[in-house]
Short mmCIF file of C-alpha atoms in Angstrom, two decimals:
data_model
loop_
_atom_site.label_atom_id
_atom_site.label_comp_id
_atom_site.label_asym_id
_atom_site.label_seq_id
_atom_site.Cartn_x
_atom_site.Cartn_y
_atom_site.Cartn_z
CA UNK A 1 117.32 -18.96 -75.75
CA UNK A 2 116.29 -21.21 -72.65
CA UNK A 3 118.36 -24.15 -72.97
CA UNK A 4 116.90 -25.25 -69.31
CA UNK A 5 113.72 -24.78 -70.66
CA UNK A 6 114.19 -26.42 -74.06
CA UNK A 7 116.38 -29.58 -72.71
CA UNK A 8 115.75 -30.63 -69.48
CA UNK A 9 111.48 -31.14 -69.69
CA UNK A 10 112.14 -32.45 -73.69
CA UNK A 11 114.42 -35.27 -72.20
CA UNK A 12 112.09 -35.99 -69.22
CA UNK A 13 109.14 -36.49 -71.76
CA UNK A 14 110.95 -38.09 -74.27
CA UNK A 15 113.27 -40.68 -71.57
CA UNK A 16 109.66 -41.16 -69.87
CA UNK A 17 107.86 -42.56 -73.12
CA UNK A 18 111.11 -44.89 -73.86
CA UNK A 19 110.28 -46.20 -70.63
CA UNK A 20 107.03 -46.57 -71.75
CA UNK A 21 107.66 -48.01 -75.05
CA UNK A 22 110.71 -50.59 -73.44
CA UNK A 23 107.55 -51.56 -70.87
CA UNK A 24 105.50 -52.73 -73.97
CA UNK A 25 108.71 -54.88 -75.21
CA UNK A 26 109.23 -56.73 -72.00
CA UNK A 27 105.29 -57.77 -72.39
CA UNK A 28 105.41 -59.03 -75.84
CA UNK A 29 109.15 -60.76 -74.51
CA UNK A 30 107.13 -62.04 -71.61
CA UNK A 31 103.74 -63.13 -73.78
CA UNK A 32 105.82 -64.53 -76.01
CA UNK A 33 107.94 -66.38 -73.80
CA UNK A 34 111.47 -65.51 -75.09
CA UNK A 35 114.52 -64.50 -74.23
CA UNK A 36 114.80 -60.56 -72.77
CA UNK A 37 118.47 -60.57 -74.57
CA UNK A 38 116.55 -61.53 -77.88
CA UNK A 39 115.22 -57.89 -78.17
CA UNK A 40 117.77 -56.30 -76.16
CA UNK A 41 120.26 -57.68 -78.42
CA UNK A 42 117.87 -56.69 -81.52
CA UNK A 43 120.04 -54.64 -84.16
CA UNK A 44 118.05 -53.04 -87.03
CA UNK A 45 121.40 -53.48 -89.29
CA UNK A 46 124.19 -55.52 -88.21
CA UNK A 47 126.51 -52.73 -88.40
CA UNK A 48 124.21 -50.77 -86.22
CA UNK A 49 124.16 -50.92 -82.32
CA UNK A 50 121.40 -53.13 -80.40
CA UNK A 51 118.00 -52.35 -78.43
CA UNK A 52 120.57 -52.13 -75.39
CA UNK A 53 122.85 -49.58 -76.43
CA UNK A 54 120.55 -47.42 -78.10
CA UNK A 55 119.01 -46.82 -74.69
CA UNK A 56 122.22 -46.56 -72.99
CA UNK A 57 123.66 -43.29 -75.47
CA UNK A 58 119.85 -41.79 -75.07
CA UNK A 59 120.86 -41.44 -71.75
CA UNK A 60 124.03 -40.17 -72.66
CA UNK A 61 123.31 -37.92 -74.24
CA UNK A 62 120.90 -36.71 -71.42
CA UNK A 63 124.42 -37.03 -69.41
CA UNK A 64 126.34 -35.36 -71.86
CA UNK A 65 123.70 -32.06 -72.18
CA UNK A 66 124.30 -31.39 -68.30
CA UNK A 67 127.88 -31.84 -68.50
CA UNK A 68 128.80 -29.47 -71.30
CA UNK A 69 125.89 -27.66 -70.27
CA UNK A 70 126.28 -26.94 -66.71
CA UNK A 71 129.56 -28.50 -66.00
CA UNK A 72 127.75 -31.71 -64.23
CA UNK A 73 129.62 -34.98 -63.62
CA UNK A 74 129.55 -37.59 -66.21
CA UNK A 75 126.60 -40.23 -65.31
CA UNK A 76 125.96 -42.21 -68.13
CA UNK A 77 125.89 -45.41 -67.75
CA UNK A 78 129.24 -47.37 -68.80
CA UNK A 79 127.71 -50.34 -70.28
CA UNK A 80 124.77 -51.52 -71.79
CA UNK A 81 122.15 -53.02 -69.28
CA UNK A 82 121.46 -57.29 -69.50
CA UNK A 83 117.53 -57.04 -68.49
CA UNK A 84 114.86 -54.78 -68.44
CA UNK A 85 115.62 -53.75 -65.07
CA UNK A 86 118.55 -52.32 -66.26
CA UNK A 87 117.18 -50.26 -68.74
CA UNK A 88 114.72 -49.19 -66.18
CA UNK A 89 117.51 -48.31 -63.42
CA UNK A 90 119.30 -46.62 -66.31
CA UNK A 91 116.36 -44.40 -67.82
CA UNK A 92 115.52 -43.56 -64.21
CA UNK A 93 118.72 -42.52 -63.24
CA UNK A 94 118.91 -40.19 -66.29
CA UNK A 95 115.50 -38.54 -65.47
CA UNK A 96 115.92 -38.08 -62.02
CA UNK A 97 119.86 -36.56 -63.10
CA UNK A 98 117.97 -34.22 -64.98
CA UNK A 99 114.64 -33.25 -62.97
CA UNK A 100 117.60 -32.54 -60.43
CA UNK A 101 119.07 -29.74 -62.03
CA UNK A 102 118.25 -25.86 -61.74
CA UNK A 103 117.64 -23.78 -64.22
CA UNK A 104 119.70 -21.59 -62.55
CA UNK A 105 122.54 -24.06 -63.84
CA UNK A 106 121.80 -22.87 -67.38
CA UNK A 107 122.16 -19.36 -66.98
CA UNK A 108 124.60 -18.24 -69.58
CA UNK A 109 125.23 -21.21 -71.00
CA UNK A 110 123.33 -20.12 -74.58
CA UNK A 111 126.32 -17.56 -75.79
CA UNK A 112 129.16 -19.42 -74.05
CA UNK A 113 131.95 -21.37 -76.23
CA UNK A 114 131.95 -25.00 -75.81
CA UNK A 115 134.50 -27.20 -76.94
CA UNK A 116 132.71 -30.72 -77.82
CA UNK A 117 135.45 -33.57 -78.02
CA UNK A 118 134.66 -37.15 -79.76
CA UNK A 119 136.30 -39.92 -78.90
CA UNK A 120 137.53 -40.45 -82.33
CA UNK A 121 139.19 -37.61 -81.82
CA UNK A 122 137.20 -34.84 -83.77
CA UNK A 123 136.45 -31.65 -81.50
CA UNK A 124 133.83 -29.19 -82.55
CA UNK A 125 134.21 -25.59 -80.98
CA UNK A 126 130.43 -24.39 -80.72
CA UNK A 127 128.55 -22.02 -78.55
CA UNK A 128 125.75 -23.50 -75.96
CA UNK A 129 122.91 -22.58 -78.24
CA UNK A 130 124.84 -24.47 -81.06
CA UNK A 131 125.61 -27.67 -79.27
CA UNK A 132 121.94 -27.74 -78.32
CA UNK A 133 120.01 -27.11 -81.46
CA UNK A 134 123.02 -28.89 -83.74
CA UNK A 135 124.41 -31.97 -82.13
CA UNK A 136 122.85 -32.70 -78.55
CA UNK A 137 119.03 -32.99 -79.47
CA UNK A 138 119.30 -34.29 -82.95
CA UNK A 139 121.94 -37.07 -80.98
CA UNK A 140 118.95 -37.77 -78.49
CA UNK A 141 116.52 -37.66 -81.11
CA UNK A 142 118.42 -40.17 -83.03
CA UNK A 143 118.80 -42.94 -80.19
CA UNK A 144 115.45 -42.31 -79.19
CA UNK A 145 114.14 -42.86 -82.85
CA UNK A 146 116.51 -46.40 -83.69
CA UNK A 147 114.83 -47.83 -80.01
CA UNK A 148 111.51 -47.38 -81.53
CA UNK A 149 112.42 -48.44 -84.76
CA UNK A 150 113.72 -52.10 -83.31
CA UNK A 151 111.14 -52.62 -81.15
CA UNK A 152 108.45 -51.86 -84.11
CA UNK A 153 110.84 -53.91 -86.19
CA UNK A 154 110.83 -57.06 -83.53
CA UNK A 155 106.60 -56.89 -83.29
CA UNK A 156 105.68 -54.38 -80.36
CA UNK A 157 102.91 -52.83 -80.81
CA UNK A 158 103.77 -49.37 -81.07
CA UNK A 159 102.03 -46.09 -82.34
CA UNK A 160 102.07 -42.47 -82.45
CA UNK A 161 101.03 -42.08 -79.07
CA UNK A 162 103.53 -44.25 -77.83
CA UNK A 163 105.73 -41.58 -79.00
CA UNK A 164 104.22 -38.68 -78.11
CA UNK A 165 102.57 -39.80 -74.77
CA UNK A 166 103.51 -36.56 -73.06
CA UNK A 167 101.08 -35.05 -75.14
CA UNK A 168 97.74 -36.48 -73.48
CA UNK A 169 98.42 -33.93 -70.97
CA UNK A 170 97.31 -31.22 -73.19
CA UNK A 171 93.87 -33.00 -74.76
CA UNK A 172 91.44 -30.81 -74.41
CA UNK A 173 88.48 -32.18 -72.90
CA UNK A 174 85.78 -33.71 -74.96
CA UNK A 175 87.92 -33.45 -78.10
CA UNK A 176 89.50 -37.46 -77.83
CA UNK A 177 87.69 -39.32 -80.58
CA UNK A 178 85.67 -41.93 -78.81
CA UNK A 179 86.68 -40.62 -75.84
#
């Protein structure tokens, strides 16, 4: 298995339409004329975490798939960002962290043991392949998913294609309805 190939372009893609998704929540902030911290601070349950932090552990997690990965340094971001700009700096940072890195850094990395260590204290002992497939996309996935679930919840206008925008690359011509 190509973990290069299956995480690194999946978290570009997927970090890239967040971006694209957070740019349609600072519109409706800005058309509506409210406060940025009102939908950064937007919870879907309040025992869940806000708009703010759900971006911040999608990114890392993109820091914590290079690290166990490839033995990276820790960039995730240590707190969660006040403005948009701050999401912005954040999801860039994370994208260009990852368009950064070989695939060369992967080699190997599918069979080897891993040791993956909460902070609660709970370890799992899995191989590369493992971590991937088990806890590091599903993690991503799942930050990724409660974002667009608050800003849906809090009125932007988001779709399908807001999720999937990476896949407009692929339309074959002529085949867009009304297009």
């Amino acid at each position: 298995m190509d973990l290069h190939a299956l995480t690194v372009p999946t978290y570009v893609q997927m970090l890239k339409g967040l971006t694209g998704q957070l740019a349609k929540g600072e519109a409706l902030v800005a058309e509506e004329g409210s406060a940025a911290q009102d939908l950064l601070g937007a919870r879907l349950a309040p025992d869940m975490f806000p708009l703010s932090t759900q971006v911040r552990y999608a990114c890392t997690q993109a820091s914590e798939v290079l690290r166990y990965l490839t033995g990276a340094e820790p960039f995730a971001p240590a707190e969660d960002a006040a403005d948009f700009d701050g999401l912005r700096a954040q999801l860039a940072d994370a994208i260009a962290r990852l368009e950064a890195t070989p695939a060369s850094a992967f080699d190997g990395v599918a069979s080897r043991e891993i040791t993956v260590t909460l902070p609660n204290g709970i370890v799992f002992d899995v191989t590369g392949e493992q971590f991937v497939r088990d806890w590091a996309l599903p993690q991503f996935y799942f930050h990724l998913s409660m974002a667009y679930a608050i800003l849906r919840h809090k009125g932007v206008a988001l779709g399908k294609p807001d999720w999937v925008s990476h896949m407009f690359a692929y339309i074959r011509p002529g085949t867009l309805p009304g297009g």
